[in-house]
Coordinates of C-alpha atoms in Angstrom, one line a residue:
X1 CA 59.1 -178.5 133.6
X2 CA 60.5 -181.9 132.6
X3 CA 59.3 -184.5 134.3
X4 CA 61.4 -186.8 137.0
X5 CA 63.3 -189.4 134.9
X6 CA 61.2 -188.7 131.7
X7 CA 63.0 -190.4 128.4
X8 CA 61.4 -189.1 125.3
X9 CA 61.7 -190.7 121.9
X10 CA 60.8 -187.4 120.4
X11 CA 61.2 -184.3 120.7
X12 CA 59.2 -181.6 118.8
X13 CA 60.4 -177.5 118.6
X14 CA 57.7 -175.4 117.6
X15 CA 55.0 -174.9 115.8
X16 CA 51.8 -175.0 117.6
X17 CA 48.7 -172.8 117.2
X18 CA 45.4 -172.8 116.7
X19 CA 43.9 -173.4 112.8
X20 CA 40.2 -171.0 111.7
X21 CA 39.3 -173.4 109.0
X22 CA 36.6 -172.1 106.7
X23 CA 34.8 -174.4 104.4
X24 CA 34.3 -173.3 100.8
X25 CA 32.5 -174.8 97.9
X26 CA 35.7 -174.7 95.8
X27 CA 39.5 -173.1 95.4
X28 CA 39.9 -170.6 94.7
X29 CA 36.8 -168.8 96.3
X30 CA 35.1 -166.2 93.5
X31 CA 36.2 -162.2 94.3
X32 CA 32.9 -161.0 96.2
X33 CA 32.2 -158.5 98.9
X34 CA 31.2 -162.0 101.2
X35 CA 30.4 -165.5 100.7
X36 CA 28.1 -168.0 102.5
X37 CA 29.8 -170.6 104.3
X38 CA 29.2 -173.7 106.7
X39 CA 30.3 -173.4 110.2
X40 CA 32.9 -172.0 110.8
X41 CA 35.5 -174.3 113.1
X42 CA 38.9 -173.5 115.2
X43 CA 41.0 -176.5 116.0
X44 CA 43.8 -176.4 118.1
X45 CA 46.9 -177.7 116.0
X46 CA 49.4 -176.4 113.7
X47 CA 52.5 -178.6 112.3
X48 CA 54.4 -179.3 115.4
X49 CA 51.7 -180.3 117.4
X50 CA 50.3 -182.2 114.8
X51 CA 53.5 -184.4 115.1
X52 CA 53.8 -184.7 118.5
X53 CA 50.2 -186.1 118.5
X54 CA 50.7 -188.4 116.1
X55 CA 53.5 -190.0 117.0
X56 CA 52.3 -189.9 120.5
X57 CA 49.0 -191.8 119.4
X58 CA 51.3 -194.0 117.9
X59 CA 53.1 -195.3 121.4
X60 CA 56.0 -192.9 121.1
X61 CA 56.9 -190.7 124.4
X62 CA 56.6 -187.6 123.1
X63 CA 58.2 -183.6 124.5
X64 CA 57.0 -180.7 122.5
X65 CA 59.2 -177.1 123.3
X66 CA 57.7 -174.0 121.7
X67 CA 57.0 -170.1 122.3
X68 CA 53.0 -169.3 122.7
X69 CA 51.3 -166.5 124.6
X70 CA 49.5 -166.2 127.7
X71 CA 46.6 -166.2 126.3
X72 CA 43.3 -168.3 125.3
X73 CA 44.5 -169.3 122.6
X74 CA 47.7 -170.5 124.2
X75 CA 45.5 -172.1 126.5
X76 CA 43.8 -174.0 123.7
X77 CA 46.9 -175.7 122.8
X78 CA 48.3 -176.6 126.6
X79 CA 44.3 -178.0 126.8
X80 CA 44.9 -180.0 123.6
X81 CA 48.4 -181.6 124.7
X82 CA 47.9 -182.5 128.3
X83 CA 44.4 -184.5 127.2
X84 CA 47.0 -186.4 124.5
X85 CA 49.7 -186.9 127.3
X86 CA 52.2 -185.1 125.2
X87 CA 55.1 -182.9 127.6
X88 CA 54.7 -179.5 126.8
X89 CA 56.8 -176.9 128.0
X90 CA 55.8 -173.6 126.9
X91 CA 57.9 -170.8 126.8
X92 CA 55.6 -167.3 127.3
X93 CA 56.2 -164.9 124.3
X94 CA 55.0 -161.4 124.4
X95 CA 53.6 -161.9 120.9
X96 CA 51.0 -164.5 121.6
X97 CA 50.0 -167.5 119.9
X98 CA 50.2 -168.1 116.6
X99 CA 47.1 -168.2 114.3
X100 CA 46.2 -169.5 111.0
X101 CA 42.8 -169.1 108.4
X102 CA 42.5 -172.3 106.1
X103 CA 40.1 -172.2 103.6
X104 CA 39.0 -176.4 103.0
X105 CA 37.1 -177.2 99.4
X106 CA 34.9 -179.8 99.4
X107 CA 37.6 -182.0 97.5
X108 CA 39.7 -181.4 100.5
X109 CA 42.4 -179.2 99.5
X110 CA 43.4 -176.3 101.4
X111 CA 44.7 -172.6 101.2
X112 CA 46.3 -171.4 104.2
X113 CA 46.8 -167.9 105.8
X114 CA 50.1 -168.2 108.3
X115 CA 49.9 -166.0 111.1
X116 CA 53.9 -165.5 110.8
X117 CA 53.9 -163.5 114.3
X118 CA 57.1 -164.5 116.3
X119 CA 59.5 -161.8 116.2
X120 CA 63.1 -162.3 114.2
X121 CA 65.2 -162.3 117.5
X122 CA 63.0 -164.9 119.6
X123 CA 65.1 -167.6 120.9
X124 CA 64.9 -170.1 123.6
X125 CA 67.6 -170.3 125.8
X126 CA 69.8 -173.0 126.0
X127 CA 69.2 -174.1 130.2
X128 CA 65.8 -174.1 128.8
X129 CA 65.9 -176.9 126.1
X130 CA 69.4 -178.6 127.0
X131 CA 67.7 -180.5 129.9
X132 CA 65.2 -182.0 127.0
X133 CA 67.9 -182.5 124.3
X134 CA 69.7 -184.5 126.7
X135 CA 67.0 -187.0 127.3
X136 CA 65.4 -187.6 123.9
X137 CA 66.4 -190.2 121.4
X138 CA 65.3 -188.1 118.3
X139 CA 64.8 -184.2 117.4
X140 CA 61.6 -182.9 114.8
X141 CA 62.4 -179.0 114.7
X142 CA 60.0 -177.1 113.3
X143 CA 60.8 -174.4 110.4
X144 CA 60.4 -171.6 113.2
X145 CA 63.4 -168.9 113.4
X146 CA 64.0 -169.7 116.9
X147 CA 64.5 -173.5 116.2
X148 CA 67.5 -173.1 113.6
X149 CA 69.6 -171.9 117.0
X150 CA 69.5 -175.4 118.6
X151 CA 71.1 -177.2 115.9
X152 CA 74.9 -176.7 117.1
X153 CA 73.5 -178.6 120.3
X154 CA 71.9 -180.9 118.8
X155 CA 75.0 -182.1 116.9
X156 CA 77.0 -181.4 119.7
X157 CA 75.3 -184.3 121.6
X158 CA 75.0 -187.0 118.6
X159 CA 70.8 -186.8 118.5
X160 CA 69.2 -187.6 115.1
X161 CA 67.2 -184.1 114.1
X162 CA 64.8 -184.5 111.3
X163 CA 62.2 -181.2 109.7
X164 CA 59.6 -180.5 107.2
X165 CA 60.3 -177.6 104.7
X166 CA 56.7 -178.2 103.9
X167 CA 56.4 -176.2 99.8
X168 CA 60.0 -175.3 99.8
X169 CA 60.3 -173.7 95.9
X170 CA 64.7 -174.4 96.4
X171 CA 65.3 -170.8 97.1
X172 CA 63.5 -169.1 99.8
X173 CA 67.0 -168.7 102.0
X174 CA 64.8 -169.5 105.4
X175 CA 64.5 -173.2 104.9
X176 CA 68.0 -173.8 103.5
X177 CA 70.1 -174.3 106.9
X178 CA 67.0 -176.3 108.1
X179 CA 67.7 -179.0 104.6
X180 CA 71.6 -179.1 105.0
X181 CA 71.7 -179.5 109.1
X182 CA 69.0 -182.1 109.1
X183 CA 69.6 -186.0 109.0
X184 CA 66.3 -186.5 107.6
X185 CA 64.2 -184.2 105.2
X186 CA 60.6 -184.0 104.4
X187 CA 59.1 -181.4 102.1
X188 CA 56.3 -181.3 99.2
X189 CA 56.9 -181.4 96.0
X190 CA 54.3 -178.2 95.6
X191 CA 56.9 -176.1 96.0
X192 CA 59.8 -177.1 93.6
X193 CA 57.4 -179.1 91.4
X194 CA 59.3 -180.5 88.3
X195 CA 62.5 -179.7 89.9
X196 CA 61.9 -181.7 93.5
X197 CA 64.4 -184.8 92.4
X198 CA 66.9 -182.2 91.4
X199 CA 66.0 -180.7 94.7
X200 CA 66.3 -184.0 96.9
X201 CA 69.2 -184.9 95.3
X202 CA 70.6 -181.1 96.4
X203 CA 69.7 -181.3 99.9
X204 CA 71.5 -185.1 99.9
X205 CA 74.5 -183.9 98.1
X206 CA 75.3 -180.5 100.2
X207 CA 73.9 -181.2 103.8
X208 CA 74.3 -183.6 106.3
X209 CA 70.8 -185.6 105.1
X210 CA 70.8 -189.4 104.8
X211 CA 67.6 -189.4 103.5
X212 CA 64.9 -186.9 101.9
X213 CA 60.9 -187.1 101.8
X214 CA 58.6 -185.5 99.3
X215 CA 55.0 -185.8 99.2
X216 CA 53.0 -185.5 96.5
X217 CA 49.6 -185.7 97.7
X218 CA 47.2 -188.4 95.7
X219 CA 50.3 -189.4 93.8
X220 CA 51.8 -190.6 96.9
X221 CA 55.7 -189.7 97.7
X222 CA 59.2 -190.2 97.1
X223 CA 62.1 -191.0 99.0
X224 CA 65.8 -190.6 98.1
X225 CA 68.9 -192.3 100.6
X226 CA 72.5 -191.8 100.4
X227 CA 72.6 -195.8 99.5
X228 CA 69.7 -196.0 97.2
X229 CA 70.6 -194.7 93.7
X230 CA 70.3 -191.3 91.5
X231 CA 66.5 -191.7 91.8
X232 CA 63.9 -191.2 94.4
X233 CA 61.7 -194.0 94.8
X234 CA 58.4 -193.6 94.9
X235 CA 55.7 -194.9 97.3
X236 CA 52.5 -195.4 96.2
X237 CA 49.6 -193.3 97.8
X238 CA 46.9 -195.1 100.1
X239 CA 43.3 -194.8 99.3
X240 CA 41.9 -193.1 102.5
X241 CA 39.7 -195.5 104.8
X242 CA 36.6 -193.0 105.0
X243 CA 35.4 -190.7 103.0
X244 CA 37.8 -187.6 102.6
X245 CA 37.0 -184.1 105.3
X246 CA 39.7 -182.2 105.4
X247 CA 43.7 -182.5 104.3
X248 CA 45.2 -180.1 106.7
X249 CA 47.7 -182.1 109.0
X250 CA 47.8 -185.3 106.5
X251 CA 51.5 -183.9 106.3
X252 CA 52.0 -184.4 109.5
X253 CA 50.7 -187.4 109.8
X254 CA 52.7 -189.0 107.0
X255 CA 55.6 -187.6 109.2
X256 CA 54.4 -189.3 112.2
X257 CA 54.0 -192.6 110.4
X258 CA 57.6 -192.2 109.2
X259 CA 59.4 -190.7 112.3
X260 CA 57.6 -194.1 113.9
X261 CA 58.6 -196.5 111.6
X262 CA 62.3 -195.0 111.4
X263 CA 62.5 -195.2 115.1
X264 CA 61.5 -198.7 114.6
X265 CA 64.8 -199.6 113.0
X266 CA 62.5 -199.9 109.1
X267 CA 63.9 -199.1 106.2
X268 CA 63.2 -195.8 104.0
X269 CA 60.4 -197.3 101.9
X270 CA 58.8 -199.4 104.6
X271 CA 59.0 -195.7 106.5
X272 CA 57.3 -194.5 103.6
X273 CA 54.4 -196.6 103.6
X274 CA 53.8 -196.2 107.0
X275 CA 53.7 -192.5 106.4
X276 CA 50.9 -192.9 103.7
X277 CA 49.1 -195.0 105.7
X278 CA 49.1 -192.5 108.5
X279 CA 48.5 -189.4 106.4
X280 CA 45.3 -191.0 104.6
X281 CA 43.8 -191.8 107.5
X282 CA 44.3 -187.9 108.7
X283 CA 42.0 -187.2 105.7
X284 CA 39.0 -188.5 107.0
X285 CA 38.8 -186.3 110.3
X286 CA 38.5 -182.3 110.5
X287 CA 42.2 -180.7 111.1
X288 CA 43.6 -184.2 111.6
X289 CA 41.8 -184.6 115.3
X290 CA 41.6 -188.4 115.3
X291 CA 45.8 -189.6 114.6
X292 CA 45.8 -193.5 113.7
X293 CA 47.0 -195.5 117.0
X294 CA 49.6 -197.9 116.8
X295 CA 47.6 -200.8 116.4
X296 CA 45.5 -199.3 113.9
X297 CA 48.8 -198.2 111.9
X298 CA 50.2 -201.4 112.3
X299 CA 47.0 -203.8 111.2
X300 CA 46.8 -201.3 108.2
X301 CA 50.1 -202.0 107.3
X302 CA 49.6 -206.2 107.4
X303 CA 46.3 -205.8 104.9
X304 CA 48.0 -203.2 102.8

């Protein structure tokens, strides 16, 4: 339930679960009947939550809908929220929580098994999420089915909606009303490789978008604006502060930085450094558990 008078300035629609992350010597792991690993970990997470934590670290008041079981793993991820002070209203689905496998080399990269378990005619109902719509200054909907039905809402009431298509290849029809309903795009350029400018430029020049967001990892990440030219611009990775652990969630944590920084009334590419500085520092803790406070982000930023 929302909470008496609560304001948010973000709003997050899915996407929570709980990450298996199994680390490997390399990627990809050698065909065998079984490997020896380390310790295997299970971190409470996924892409959604990821967000709402770290914008919530970073001052932001922060709402986070989504549809998760009654079950321990659901409990996991209530656990999780309410110790960040990030609103969650849960709505119970019959098909649990969601799960994922990640396999982490020692370099940090990742391989991830998506436990795509929400059935094709979920939805939330609108008395359910209106109430929330109505009191947030800005929308991050997850890629989840259920998500795409609150964007005639969220138009109807003027709120600014952003999403990650995470390794959108371009063609995969799921993500597509997701690019052209958005205001503002994220995605990595692992998906459309060569062809993500083409791709940016796509989402620009057929959907609402004033501005799209691909990450490139170690080479940093580009930005593209209705006002700023043919050409994304890039923005030059950060060198992480610590040693890297683990790159799950750095993603996310680029989004936070931006998301922050956007909401700050910054411009695309001073957004875009934020989002670097946030998403290297997500390298250096397992499953992106420690998001970069404010004051952190912010002192970063000045020695940058």
């Amino acid at each position: 339930m929302i909470r008496d008078g609560a304001r948010y300035d973000v709003l997050v629609v899915g996407g929570t679960g709980v990450d298996t992350v199994v680390r490997v010597e390399s990627l990809p792991v050698p065909l065998a009947d079984s490997v020896q690993v380390g310790p295997i970990e299970e971190w409470p997470g996924h892409t959604g939550a990821n967000v709402a934590l770290g914008t919530r670290a970073l001052g932001l008041a922060v709402g986070l809908l989504d549809c998760i079981g009654e079950d321990a793993t659901g409990a996991r991820v209530r656990e999780m929220l309410a110790a960040a002070d990030v609103d969650f209203a849960p709505l119970i689905s019959a098909a649990g929580t969601r799960r994922a496998v990640n396999l982490v080399a020692a370099d940090g990269r990742r391989m991830s098994f998506y436990d795509a378990r929400d059935p094709a005619d979920l939805r939330m109902p609108p008395d359910f999420y209106l109430p929330w719509l109505r009191r947030t200054r800005h929308v991050h909907l997850s890629i989840m089915n259920f998500s795409r039905f609150l964007f005639d809402d969220i138009e109807e009431l003027g709120v600014s909606v952003s999403t990650d298509l995470h390794d959108w290849d371009g063609l995969a029809d799921h993500h597509r009303e997701f690019a052209l309903r958005a205001d503002l795009v994220f995605l990595s350029s692992a998906g459309a490789g060569d062809r993500t400018p083409a791709l940016m430029r796509e989402i620009l020049r057929e959907g609402r978008a004033d501005t799209v967001v691909a990450t490139a990892g170690a080479a940093g990440s580009y930005v593209l604006t209705r006002d700023g030219g043919a050409h994304p611009q890039h923005v030059p990775a950060v060198a992480p502060p610590a040693p890297v652990v683990d790159t799950n969630g750095a993603g996310d944590a680029y989004v936070s930085g931006f998301l922050y920084g956007r909401l700050d009334g910054r411009d695309a590419l001073d957004c875009g450094r934020l989002g670097a500085l946030a998403g290297a520092h997500a390298c250096t803790a397992p499953a992106a558990t420690d998001p970069l406070s404010r004051d952190r982000l912010l002192a970063a930023d000045q020695s940058a």
